Amino acid sequence: MFDQGATPEAEDLAACVADLETALGDPPATPPDPAPPLQPLLHDLVSAVLAPTSALSGADGQIRATGAQGFFHADSRALSQVRLLIDGREPEPIAHSLTGPGGARFVSLARWLGDPGPDPTVRVDRVREVTAGGMAETLDIVSSAATGVTATVTLELACDLAPIEVVKSGRRGDPVPAVDGGPGTLTWASQGITVTVTGDHAHAEDTAGDGARLRWEIALAPRGRVTLRWEAAVDDPGAVVTTPAGPVEWGRPRVTAADHRIVRLLDRSLDDLRSLRLAEAGAPGDTFLGAGVPWFLTLFGRDSLWAARMLLPLGTGLASGTLRVLARHQGVRADPESGEAPGKIMHELRRHEFTVEGNGLHLPATYYGTIDATPLWVSLLHDAWRWGMPEGEVAALLPAMEAALGWLGGDADADRDGFLEYIDTSGHGLANQGWKDSGDSVRFRDGRRAEAPIALAEVQGYAYEAARHAAALLAAFGRPGADRWNEYADAMAERFRARFWVDGPYGRHPALALDRDKRPVDSLTSNIGHLLGTGLLSDEESATVAGLLASPAMAGGFGLRTMSSRDGGFSPLSYHCGSIWAHDTAIVVAGLARAGFGAEAARLAEGLLAAGEEFGYRLPELFAGDDREAVLRPVPYPAACRPQAWSAAAAVTIVHAALGVYPDVPSGVVALRPMAGAPLGALSVDGLRIAGAEVAVSVDRDGAVTTSGLPSGLTAVKGSGPDGS
């Protein structure tokens, strides 16, 4: 050992270091917090669905351990990775297509195999079929090479059983280890859920903490073919939703149209609607539509009601099931945590509490935070009755309707000012409880956010319409109260006219809402389009609203913008303040057509048809509200769900609005009022369902309408009043 005393050179060096540290400042005591995870993007994923099961992959068919990709069942991710490799390499994708409910095909190449030269000689067709509770794939590997080919085919698998809200938060679940389940079989089990994967003639391998795999050794003869098959199954006894027990509740009409986009959009949409059918686990006989993939594949009051209402031209069976399942969950007590109140229709059903990290949202498994589902329930019952829902089924639901009216005339109007308003008193529920339920959706024209309690314009229209509809049902079935609810509607119209109409740069129009101080929220939005056809507006007021909705500021994109491009809160990629929603546009198209504004309705419908063509005829939940002349094709909203029930149902609404068929089966009348001049071109539909009978309706290129197949006792009446009656 020797003495390490400080030398003059060392002292000088230490002094320099000290000076440098002083100049640079002290190093941080702890590293900066990592950026919070973001909600995964969805717009470029391919969804194959047969509810309550779905598979979300890249366009190449690969399910990678990233983002929202996965094989899901009933709000849990059953497999977080399903990656196909050939000789340790990913095949190169060249095409994919949807092949019907639950089906998809992915075409790729293994160019490193087979003959040399520019033409590929080994092709892989990956055919995926999602079933209720399972997924199967056929791997068809075909060689056109002149010599034999050998390869190792591997399917890399992983499981995290992450709840859907964890995936939505941008997080991942903890890996679940695989267990050897026998020849060619792997299993994963956790949280009461078991996932089993089996590969025909495959070697199953658990890779000790690094996932698991199925492996095949293949040999292709010259110009030969090998077909491999594997499948996954999920056992989930805790799921609250299941596959309906019976056949599809609606018909599939035969359609011819001058505009081919109508036929293609309807075909794709009907496949998607079929794939979204759900039932409660304890009541598989009552079908409703799951709201959308991946986040909302469960019962949503508003979404399921609107979708069922939009599908009434194809039958009343879906409406019956939706009404019954929501009636079973109708509120019976006051609970500020869940938003439940006597008579109120629920918003959302989950298997457990739904918590999205990072935004403070914490919802109970059965949540009632919706201001509009209850009046929409009443109107669906009425409309289904008019389309021919059996009277016995209608009568059985009248007590639930009367309970809903009790909420409408009571707790819905907490301050007793005559308007329906909402406020989240729990502090962790939805801040906004209309269909535009994002936290920033209710804004003044200058962009300021409105403070709750909030009374939305369209909700007052729903309440007016529900009151009229309830009065008709009560009178028809000999129950008391019809006069009271007609008086309620009359008073609502007067109050609305006095308080909601504002003057601004667009002229006079209904405000979006009233805020907590009863000030009109003066932005111009699509919400006011939902008032058309409800009866709340006069003919003159309807004309004013129709003109505003058809203006370039609202209709300059591929459909109807949620907010005028001239408003301070407008952004084309905002969730509710400038984007375009297919169902919103379709509802307004229906209202415009019913009120006699065919040209305006056709303009918006054409925007959806153009968007549908660009999105492969599977309309997303929403897309950007950019101007058509600027972007030429619709810009995706990157987190939009596809398929979405009410977006798919929009195709049925476009067809129905063009035909203008408005039945009143109890009165023995079917009103025929197509869009004047057939602005969407000639259209013929065989297979509409009125009172259970298949009916054919055609509109020629001049707008003349003909019909056949009406059941006895029904008379067609052409050129009826603006409301279609």
XYZ file of C-alpha atoms in Angstrom:
725
model
C 0.000 0.000 0.000
C 1.027 3.581 -0.519
C -0.062 7.071 0.482
C -2.638 8.684 -1.944
C -2.316 12.214 -0.649
C -3.669 15.037 -2.821
C -1.247 16.498 -5.368
C -1.397 20.082 -6.736
C -2.542 18.678 -10.117
C -5.404 16.743 -8.441
C -6.501 19.808 -6.508
C -6.623 21.864 -9.724
C -8.679 19.151 -11.434
C -11.126 18.988 -8.519
C -11.550 22.738 -8.628
C -12.309 22.617 -12.378
C -14.895 19.904 -11.834
C -16.516 21.927 -9.060
C -16.673 25.007 -11.290
C -18.245 22.935 -14.106
C -20.873 21.455 -11.792
C -21.756 24.928 -10.569
C -22.146 26.164 -14.141
C -24.314 23.224 -15.186
C -26.406 23.167 -12.025
C -27.149 20.227 -9.804
C -28.190 17.033 -11.534
C -31.841 16.124 -10.976
C -32.403 14.148 -7.839
C -34.824 11.810 -9.659
C -35.401 11.146 -13.345
C -38.371 12.941 -14.908
C -41.686 11.118 -14.881
C -42.296 9.128 -18.052
C -45.000 10.359 -20.370
C -48.386 8.941 -19.394
C -49.694 6.209 -21.689
C -52.112 7.275 -24.394
C -55.292 5.632 -25.616
C -54.307 3.314 -28.500
C -55.139 4.243 -32.059
C -57.610 2.090 -33.959
C -58.095 3.514 -37.432
C -55.683 1.203 -39.245
C -56.645 -2.019 -37.454
C -58.726 -4.783 -39.018
C -61.610 -5.988 -36.852
C -63.203 -9.402 -37.216
C -66.174 -9.673 -34.872
C -68.888 -12.047 -33.769
C -70.052 -10.629 -30.466
C -69.052 -10.938 -27.730
C -65.752 -11.953 -29.351
C -63.457 -9.947 -31.609
C -59.975 -9.948 -33.096
C -58.121 -6.712 -33.827
C -55.000 -7.006 -35.935
C -52.804 -5.112 -38.303
C -53.682 -5.052 -41.997
C -51.235 -7.942 -42.409
C -53.247 -10.151 -40.041
C -50.636 -10.102 -37.306
C -51.806 -9.540 -33.733
C -48.845 -7.882 -32.093
C -48.225 -7.141 -28.426
C -48.912 -3.441 -28.868
C -51.749 -0.941 -28.606
C -55.282 -2.258 -28.914
C -54.396 -5.351 -30.892
C -55.613 -8.626 -29.486
C -58.148 -11.426 -29.447
C -60.913 -10.226 -27.094
C -63.872 -11.828 -25.423
C -66.493 -10.056 -23.307
C -64.358 -7.130 -22.119
C -61.118 -9.082 -21.629
C -58.152 -9.608 -23.939
C -57.806 -13.382 -24.263
C -54.645 -13.312 -26.419
C -52.332 -10.319 -26.602
C -50.172 -11.718 -29.410
C -50.753 -14.039 -32.367
C -47.780 -13.567 -34.709
C -47.164 -15.777 -37.715
C -43.542 -16.475 -38.740
C -42.082 -18.572 -41.518
C -38.481 -19.530 -40.907
C -38.432 -16.858 -38.201
C -39.525 -14.093 -40.580
C -42.856 -12.320 -40.990
C -44.516 -12.843 -44.378
C -44.847 -9.693 -46.471
C -48.478 -8.526 -46.683
C -50.080 -7.574 -49.999
C -53.871 -7.595 -49.384
C -56.679 -8.158 -46.929
C -60.472 -8.247 -47.056
C -63.468 -8.800 -44.800
C -65.412 -11.957 -45.624
C -68.685 -11.594 -43.728
C -69.614 -11.597 -40.037
C -66.532 -12.643 -38.076
C -64.427 -13.300 -41.172
C -61.258 -11.824 -42.678
C -58.642 -12.943 -45.187
C -55.018 -11.788 -45.260
C -52.725 -12.472 -48.222
C -48.952 -12.332 -47.858
C -45.766 -13.623 -49.503
C -42.692 -15.557 -48.404
C -40.413 -14.239 -51.151
C -37.275 -15.764 -49.700
C -38.680 -19.213 -50.501
C -39.168 -20.881 -53.853
C -37.755 -19.979 -57.267
C -35.435 -16.999 -57.771
C -36.713 -14.193 -59.951
C -39.044 -11.204 -59.733
C -42.302 -13.168 -59.391
C -43.146 -14.489 -55.925
C -43.688 -18.240 -55.840
C -44.779 -18.900 -52.237
C -48.038 -17.320 -51.103
C -49.746 -17.433 -47.682
C -53.504 -17.018 -47.307
C -54.482 -16.528 -43.674
C -58.234 -17.017 -43.317
C -59.610 -15.904 -39.951
C -63.001 -16.813 -38.544
C -64.150 -15.346 -35.235
C -66.974 -17.187 -33.523
C -68.786 -16.485 -30.273
C -66.125 -17.427 -27.738
C -63.508 -18.518 -30.218
C -61.291 -17.836 -33.202
C -59.942 -20.206 -35.848
C -57.436 -19.647 -38.626
C -56.606 -21.632 -41.706
C -53.108 -21.044 -43.077
C -53.039 -21.980 -46.738
C -49.438 -21.997 -48.001
C -49.188 -22.465 -51.761
C -46.067 -22.838 -53.907
C -45.814 -22.360 -57.652
C -42.072 -23.054 -57.508
C -40.508 -25.652 -59.781
C -38.604 -27.188 -56.871
C -39.662 -28.389 -53.431
C -39.778 -26.029 -50.451
C -39.296 -26.785 -46.768
C -39.953 -24.340 -43.935
C -40.753 -23.962 -40.262
C -44.057 -22.250 -39.545
C -44.433 -20.730 -36.084
C -47.310 -19.031 -34.326
C -46.035 -16.909 -31.432
C -48.677 -16.514 -28.725
C -49.068 -14.482 -25.548
C -51.864 -13.840 -23.069
C -52.396 -11.044 -20.527
C -56.168 -11.227 -19.904
C -56.158 -7.436 -19.590
C -59.575 -5.864 -18.933
C -60.729 -3.683 -21.816
C -60.429 -0.494 -19.741
C -56.737 -1.263 -19.111
C -56.182 -1.629 -22.860
C -58.135 1.594 -23.478
C -55.842 3.369 -21.002
C -52.831 2.435 -23.130
C -51.568 -0.059 -20.569
C -50.951 -3.797 -20.643
C -51.870 -6.580 -18.300
C -49.359 -8.821 -16.581
C -48.305 -11.808 -18.724
C -50.155 -15.021 -17.915
C -47.940 -18.114 -18.238
C -48.964 -20.872 -20.613
C -49.470 -24.456 -19.531
C -48.945 -27.485 -21.740
C -52.433 -28.845 -22.299
C -51.495 -31.942 -24.283
C -50.450 -32.597 -27.892
C -50.610 -29.334 -29.852
C -52.457 -27.578 -27.012
C -51.684 -24.628 -24.754
C -53.832 -23.137 -22.002
C -53.803 -19.937 -19.970
C -55.971 -19.380 -16.902
C -56.489 -16.398 -14.606
C -59.335 -14.390 -13.044
C -61.751 -17.248 -13.695
C -61.110 -17.162 -17.456
C -59.474 -20.019 -19.366
C -58.042 -19.680 -22.873
C -57.183 -22.808 -24.848
C -55.265 -22.865 -28.127
C -54.945 -26.005 -30.229
C -53.018 -26.486 -33.454
C -53.792 -29.458 -35.666
C -50.631 -31.579 -35.914
C -48.603 -28.768 -34.289
C -45.877 -28.921 -31.663
C -46.877 -26.791 -28.676
C -44.045 -25.077 -26.818
C -44.065 -23.037 -23.620
C -41.048 -20.747 -23.873
C -40.633 -20.231 -20.109
C -41.714 -16.643 -19.567
C -41.298 -15.544 -23.177
C -44.788 -16.445 -24.376
C -45.602 -19.692 -26.115
C -45.759 -21.015 -29.638
C -47.200 -23.545 -32.013
C -44.751 -24.951 -34.550
C -45.148 -26.904 -37.781
C -42.441 -28.325 -40.042
C -43.749 -28.278 -43.609
C -42.585 -29.596 -46.965
C -44.114 -28.301 -50.182
C -43.781 -30.369 -53.312
C -43.227 -28.492 -56.578
C -46.411 -26.533 -57.213
C -47.706 -27.950 -53.925
C -49.925 -26.794 -51.104
C -50.012 -27.232 -47.327
C -52.967 -26.262 -45.144
C -52.511 -25.699 -41.410
C -55.239 -24.994 -38.895
C -55.357 -23.750 -35.339
C -58.088 -22.429 -33.057
C -58.590 -20.632 -29.757
C -61.490 -21.000 -27.326
C -62.413 -18.943 -24.268
C -64.282 -20.192 -21.222
C -65.545 -17.143 -19.317
C -68.371 -17.909 -16.878
C -68.236 -14.381 -15.439
C -69.185 -12.608 -18.681
C -72.350 -10.497 -18.478
C -73.055 -10.712 -22.225
C -73.396 -13.681 -24.522
C -74.516 -14.736 -27.982
C -78.274 -14.520 -28.633
C -80.089 -17.831 -28.682
C -82.227 -17.363 -31.789
C -81.805 -16.390 -35.445
C -81.137 -12.837 -36.601
C -84.104 -10.641 -35.694
C -84.238 -8.583 -38.869
C -84.546 -9.315 -42.560
C -81.942 -8.804 -45.234
C -83.655 -6.907 -48.046
C -82.835 -7.232 -51.714
C -81.768 -3.805 -52.977
C -81.074 -2.335 -56.386
C -79.982 1.275 -56.754
C -78.742 3.639 -59.405
C -76.012 4.596 -56.940
C -74.008 1.394 -56.371
C -72.612 2.815 -53.127
C -75.998 2.419 -51.445
C -76.041 -1.332 -52.113
C -72.440 -1.875 -51.042
C -72.747 0.200 -47.898
C -75.935 -1.605 -46.890
C -74.449 -5.067 -47.534
C -71.349 -4.398 -45.440
C -73.387 -2.706 -42.723
C -75.840 -5.595 -42.410
C -72.918 -7.996 -41.983
C -71.522 -5.777 -39.231
C -74.878 -5.416 -37.510
C -75.270 -9.176 -37.484
C -71.819 -9.493 -35.920
C -72.736 -7.056 -33.095
C -75.783 -8.978 -31.798
C -75.648 -9.590 -28.058
C -77.811 -10.827 -25.209
C -77.492 -10.835 -21.441
C -75.853 -13.948 -20.076
C -78.968 -14.772 -18.073
C -81.498 -13.929 -20.805
C -80.212 -15.085 -24.210
C -83.644 -14.687 -25.785
C -83.603 -10.858 -25.796
C -81.236 -9.464 -28.402
C -79.685 -6.012 -28.456
C -76.735 -4.547 -30.363
C -73.383 -4.033 -28.696
C -72.372 -0.429 -29.235
C -68.974 -0.916 -30.904
C -65.577 -2.582 -31.131
C -63.403 -2.694 -29.129
C -64.317 -0.445 -26.204
C -68.100 -0.663 -26.227
C -69.040 -4.246 -27.075
C -71.765 -4.411 -24.431
C -75.170 -2.926 -23.654
C -75.326 0.866 -23.978
C -78.759 2.379 -23.453
C -78.567 5.249 -25.910
C -76.566 3.450 -28.591
C -78.600 0.254 -28.471
C -81.866 2.206 -28.569
C -80.870 4.343 -31.545
C -79.552 1.342 -33.473
C -82.769 -0.615 -32.857
C -84.850 2.388 -33.899
C -82.869 2.808 -37.105
C -83.395 -0.871 -37.960
C -87.202 -0.818 -37.560
C -87.722 -0.906 -41.366
C -86.242 -4.410 -41.273
C -88.361 -5.746 -38.397
C -89.386 -5.102 -34.804
C -87.653 -8.082 -33.169
C -84.494 -6.207 -32.270
C -86.535 -3.354 -30.802
C -88.504 -5.823 -28.661
C -85.373 -7.391 -27.205
C -83.678 -4.043 -26.609
C -86.728 -2.618 -24.855
C -87.080 -5.651 -22.604
C -83.471 -5.907 -21.540
C -83.341 -2.205 -20.676
C -86.651 -2.444 -18.820
C -85.134 -5.192 -16.632
C -82.397 -2.743 -15.607
C -84.710 0.252 -15.208
C -83.883 2.293 -12.127
C -85.785 1.630 -8.910
C -83.915 3.751 -6.349
C -81.945 6.971 -6.029
C -78.180 6.420 -6.076
C -75.870 9.389 -6.786
C -72.870 7.086 -7.314
C -74.398 5.200 -10.234
C -76.827 7.912 -11.357
C -79.731 5.508 -10.852
C -83.182 6.984 -10.253
C -86.652 5.423 -10.257
C -87.862 4.883 -13.827
C -84.550 5.870 -15.440
C -83.059 3.816 -18.273
C -79.438 2.813 -17.806
C -76.419 3.912 -19.800
C -73.845 1.115 -19.639
C -73.439 -2.475 -18.413
C -70.085 -4.055 -17.525
C -68.892 -7.111 -15.626
C -67.192 -4.937 -13.001
C -66.332 -1.340 -12.255
C -64.956 0.470 -15.284
C -61.967 2.692 -14.498
C -59.945 4.469 -17.168
C -56.600 5.530 -15.724
C -55.545 9.127 -16.218
C -58.922 10.803 -16.727
C -60.651 10.236 -13.390
C -63.424 8.142 -14.911
C -64.663 5.476 -12.524
C -68.028 3.936 -13.364
C -69.944 1.243 -11.506
C -70.733 -1.972 -13.362
C -74.295 -0.773 -14.030
C -74.200 2.956 -14.737
C -77.104 5.332 -15.338
C -75.271 8.508 -16.375
C -77.410 9.380 -19.395
C -80.016 12.106 -19.809
C -81.518 10.877 -23.083
C -81.882 7.074 -22.922
C -85.198 7.251 -21.042
C -87.158 9.379 -23.561
C -85.520 7.430 -26.394
C -86.799 4.200 -24.813
C -90.354 5.564 -24.845
C -90.082 6.630 -28.485
C -88.643 3.280 -29.562
C -91.629 1.519 -27.979
C -94.002 3.849 -29.818
C -92.251 3.535 -33.180
C -92.021 -0.252 -32.914
C -95.777 -0.291 -32.234
C -96.333 1.790 -35.371
C -94.189 -0.627 -37.425
C -96.265 -3.571 -36.236
C -94.764 -4.880 -33.001
C -97.371 -7.315 -31.617
C -99.781 -5.613 -29.253
C -99.169 -8.145 -26.499
C -95.455 -7.292 -26.480
C -96.260 -3.576 -26.402
C -98.771 -3.967 -23.595
C -96.290 -5.909 -21.464
C -93.915 -2.940 -21.571
C -96.433 -0.220 -20.706
C -95.717 -0.377 -16.950
C -92.042 0.289 -17.690
C -93.106 3.177 -19.931
C -95.197 4.662 -17.137
C -92.216 4.377 -14.786
C -90.081 6.153 -17.405
C -92.657 8.931 -17.598
C -92.408 9.272 -13.835
C -88.696 10.004 -14.207
C -89.335 12.319 -17.162
C -91.757 14.437 -15.139
C -89.726 14.269 -11.932
C -86.030 13.579 -11.354
C -85.086 14.474 -14.936
C -85.875 18.101 -14.111
C -84.120 18.603 -10.790
C -84.678 22.374 -10.564
C -88.235 22.194 -11.920
C -87.681 24.737 -14.676
C -89.387 22.500 -17.235
C -86.209 21.257 -18.976
C -84.276 18.009 -18.646
C -80.777 18.673 -17.322
C -77.852 16.653 -15.977
C -74.922 17.013 -13.600
C -72.478 14.380 -12.381
C -72.708 14.582 -8.602
C -70.369 11.619 -8.004
C -67.240 13.416 -9.203
C -66.034 10.387 -11.171
C -68.792 9.829 -13.719
C -69.433 11.354 -17.123
C -69.333 15.147 -16.998
C -71.561 15.328 -20.082
C -74.439 12.885 -20.385
C -75.953 13.450 -23.805
C -74.700 11.588 -26.844
C -71.796 14.037 -27.027
C -70.402 12.803 -23.735
C -66.788 13.992 -23.882
C -65.778 16.494 -21.222
C -65.350 19.428 -23.614
C -68.328 18.871 -25.923
C -70.619 21.673 -24.686
C -69.035 24.974 -25.712
C -70.147 28.522 -26.367
C -69.540 30.070 -29.772
C -66.298 31.637 -28.493
C -65.005 28.240 -27.343
C -65.669 28.526 -23.600
C -66.950 25.402 -21.885
C -70.392 25.451 -20.332
C -70.815 24.641 -16.639
C -73.280 22.001 -15.418
C -76.155 21.506 -14.802
C -76.694 21.484 -18.558
C -79.952 21.209 -20.517
C -79.232 20.029 -24.072
C -81.361 21.166 -26.991
C -81.911 17.754 -28.564
C -82.887 16.209 -25.221
C -85.794 18.632 -24.941
C -86.848 17.470 -28.405
C -86.614 13.850 -27.292
C -88.719 14.672 -24.226
C -91.341 16.448 -26.339
C -91.507 13.520 -28.748
C -91.614 10.945 -25.939
C -94.521 12.785 -24.313
C -96.502 12.785 -27.570
C -95.636 9.134 -28.175
C -96.578 8.116 -24.657
C -99.887 9.944 -24.939
C -100.708 8.009 -28.116
C -99.865 4.692 -26.455
C -101.784 5.461 -23.283
C -104.863 6.452 -25.258
C -104.686 3.429 -27.549
C -104.355 0.971 -24.681
C -106.999 2.597 -22.493
C -104.636 3.782 -19.775
C -104.885 7.166 -18.007
C -102.535 10.090 -18.543
C -102.709 10.900 -22.264
C -104.002 14.442 -21.708
C -101.301 15.164 -19.136
C -98.500 14.230 -21.520
C -99.965 16.123 -24.450
C -100.107 19.175 -22.171
C -96.507 18.525 -21.127
C -95.460 18.550 -24.802
C -97.347 21.774 -25.524
C -95.682 23.495 -22.579
C -92.237 22.155 -23.569
C -92.582 23.654 -27.051
C -93.472 27.056 -25.603
C -90.601 27.006 -23.093
C -88.114 25.883 -25.717
C -89.131 28.606 -28.140
C -88.794 31.246 -25.427
C -85.455 30.155 -23.949
C -83.356 28.302 -26.548
C -83.486 30.422 -29.688
C -80.560 32.849 -30.087
C -79.347 35.413 -32.612
C -75.810 35.225 -33.939
C -73.642 35.456 -37.038
C -75.667 32.648 -38.636
C -78.983 34.342 -37.939
C -81.550 32.953 -35.548
C -81.137 29.327 -34.437
C -81.605 27.043 -31.423
C -78.731 27.066 -28.957
C -76.818 23.896 -28.188
C -77.888 23.995 -24.526
C -78.649 26.071 -21.450
C -75.839 26.219 -18.895
C -76.040 26.282 -15.083
C -77.036 29.960 -15.143
C -79.693 29.262 -17.800
C -77.685 31.107 -20.418
C -78.040 29.777 -23.986
C -74.858 28.053 -25.154
C -74.863 29.810 -28.498
C -72.689 27.586 -30.709
C -74.145 26.116 -33.899
C -74.042 22.340 -33.702
C -75.541 19.214 -35.187
C -77.600 18.710 -32.020
C -80.324 20.961 -33.362
C -80.793 18.622 -36.318
C -82.194 16.021 -33.914
C -85.147 18.369 -33.334
C -86.361 17.866 -36.909
C -89.248 15.446 -37.124
C -89.906 15.480 -33.369
C -92.727 18.013 -33.724
C -91.074 20.502 -31.378
C -90.344 22.966 -34.204
C -92.835 24.849 -36.361
C -92.609 24.511 -40.138
C -90.849 27.880 -40.344
C -88.396 26.921 -37.597
C -87.696 23.601 -39.312
C -86.896 25.436 -42.539
C -84.456 27.696 -40.667
C -82.713 24.740 -39.052
C -82.568 22.833 -42.357
C -80.925 25.764 -44.097
C -78.297 26.150 -41.384
C -77.449 22.448 -41.370
C -76.987 22.479 -45.148
C -74.651 25.493 -45.025
C -70.948 25.041 -45.893
C -69.949 25.606 -42.249
C -71.930 22.522 -41.218
C -72.147 20.381 -44.368
C -68.804 21.159 -46.008
C -67.300 17.799 -45.059
C -68.285 14.187 -45.747
C -71.525 14.470 -43.795
C -72.675 16.777 -41.008
C -70.113 18.398 -38.724
C -70.825 18.203 -35.032
C -69.947 21.907 -34.732
C -69.845 24.752 -37.225
C -66.398 25.425 -38.668
C -66.918 29.091 -37.787
C -67.208 28.454 -34.040
C -64.370 29.066 -31.612
C -64.335 25.492 -30.322
C -64.175 23.914 -33.784
C -61.490 21.369 -34.571
C -61.952 18.776 -37.332
C -60.297 16.112 -35.167
C -62.172 16.961 -31.992
C -64.282 14.072 -30.741
C -67.488 16.127 -30.619
C -66.597 19.680 -31.713
C -66.082 19.489 -35.455
C -65.802 15.812 -36.356
C -68.462 13.932 -38.349
C -70.391 11.022 -36.845
C -72.237 8.689 -39.211
C -75.179 8.077 -36.900
C -75.570 11.789 -36.133
C -75.624 12.613 -39.833
C -78.094 9.802 -40.508
C -80.474 10.929 -37.751
C -80.483 14.419 -39.243
C -80.929 12.982 -42.758
C -84.025 11.162 -41.500
C -85.363 14.302 -39.816
C -84.776 16.434 -42.900
C -86.422 13.903 -45.194
C -89.411 13.470 -42.899
C -89.859 17.250 -42.666
C -89.810 17.591 -46.458
C -86.248 18.866 -47.009
C -85.145 16.209 -49.487
C -82.367 18.184 -51.163
C -80.704 18.989 -47.849
C -81.098 15.386 -46.688
C -79.608 14.075 -49.908
C -76.571 16.334 -49.641
C -75.698 14.938 -46.214
C -76.484 11.357 -47.264
C -74.210 11.675 -50.278
C -71.408 12.756 -47.964
C -71.813 9.551 -45.954
C -71.898 7.462 -49.117
C -68.657 9.060 -50.299
C -67.094 8.456 -46.891
C -68.311 4.867 -46.882
C -66.620 4.219 -50.184
C -63.306 5.490 -48.836
C -63.597 3.416 -45.637
C -64.272 0.165 -47.472
C -68.020 0.569 -46.780
C -67.475 0.015 -43.045
C -68.308 3.442 -41.638
C -66.303 4.190 -38.487
C -67.666 5.658 -35.292
C -66.561 9.102 -36.498
C -64.061 10.768 -38.812
C -62.570 14.212 -39.231
C -64.666 17.186 -40.264
C -62.225 18.606 -42.807
C -63.604 20.367 -45.851
C -64.114 18.028 -48.808
C -62.461 20.411 -51.235
C -59.360 20.600 -49.057
C -58.719 16.926 -48.257
C -60.524 15.167 -51.171
C -61.062 12.061 -49.037
C -62.152 11.713 -45.398
C -59.423 11.827 -42.774
C -59.775 9.059 -40.151
C -60.301 9.888 -36.511
C -57.448 7.751 -35.191
C -59.250 6.332 -32.140
C -62.598 5.630 -33.845
C -64.234 2.270 -33.206
C -65.129 0.023 -36.157
C -67.600 -1.543 -36.533
C -69.995 0.637 -34.558
C -73.674 -0.299 -34.292
C -75.278 3.039 -35.003
C -72.746 3.856 -37.721
C -73.647 0.614 -39.487
C -77.352 1.284 -38.934
C -76.905 4.616 -40.736
C -77.022 2.704 -44.030
C -80.542 1.488 -43.251
C -81.593 5.030 -42.355
C -80.337 6.403 -45.674
C -82.356 3.796 -47.583
C -85.431 4.402 -45.436
C -85.215 8.185 -45.814
C -84.937 7.876 -49.595
C -88.009 5.612 -49.761
C -90.062 7.649 -47.278
C -92.107 4.778 -45.848
C -93.908 5.713 -42.599
C -96.271 2.988 -41.335
C -98.939 3.349 -38.687
C -100.072 -0.241 -38.393
C -102.553 0.372 -35.544
C -104.341 2.931 -37.755
C -104.129 0.769 -40.872
C -102.124 3.316 -42.886
C -98.697 3.343 -44.533
C -97.660 6.835 -45.640
C -95.393 7.025 -48.695
C -93.349 10.206 -48.897
C -90.008 9.697 -50.678
C -87.474 12.451 -51.149
C -88.837 14.730 -53.855
C -87.181 14.184 -57.230
C -85.275 11.088 -56.027
C -82.034 13.009 -55.352
C -80.234 9.744 -54.488
C -81.391 8.133 -57.740
C -83.746 5.269 -58.453
C -84.001 2.783 -55.609
C -85.849 -0.487 -55.156
C -86.028 -2.475 -51.918
C -87.730 -5.839 -51.573
C -87.879 -7.117 -48.019
C -88.857 -4.239 -45.762
C -90.900 -5.615 -42.883
C -94.186 -4.032 -41.881
C -96.345 -5.890 -39.361
C -94.164 -8.930 -39.953
C -94.796 -9.045 -43.713
C -92.153 -8.539 -46.400
C -92.958 -5.442 -48.433
C -91.402 -4.106 -51.644
C -91.018 -0.370 -52.235
C -89.537 1.335 -55.308
C -88.786 4.939 -56.154
C -88.032 5.664 -59.813
C -85.674 8.335 -61.103
C -88.510 10.887 -61.163
C -89.435 10.212 -57.537
C -92.607 8.214 -58.196
C -93.166 5.541 -55.534
C -94.792 2.118 -55.813
C -95.299 -0.599 -53.248
C -96.423 -4.212 -53.086
C -96.888 -6.888 -50.457
C -98.644 -4.806 -47.806
C -100.517 -7.092 -45.422
C -104.301 -6.997 -45.463
C -105.777 -4.169 -43.475
C -103.060 -1.676 -44.441
C -103.587 1.039 -47.035
C -100.804 2.987 -48.742
C -101.327 6.753 -48.783
C -99.078 8.904 -50.948
C -98.053 12.501 -50.332
C -98.945 12.701 -46.644
C -98.064 15.496 -44.227
C -94.560 16.591 -43.239
C -94.384 14.232 -40.283
C -95.162 11.239 -42.467
C -98.511 10.596 -40.815
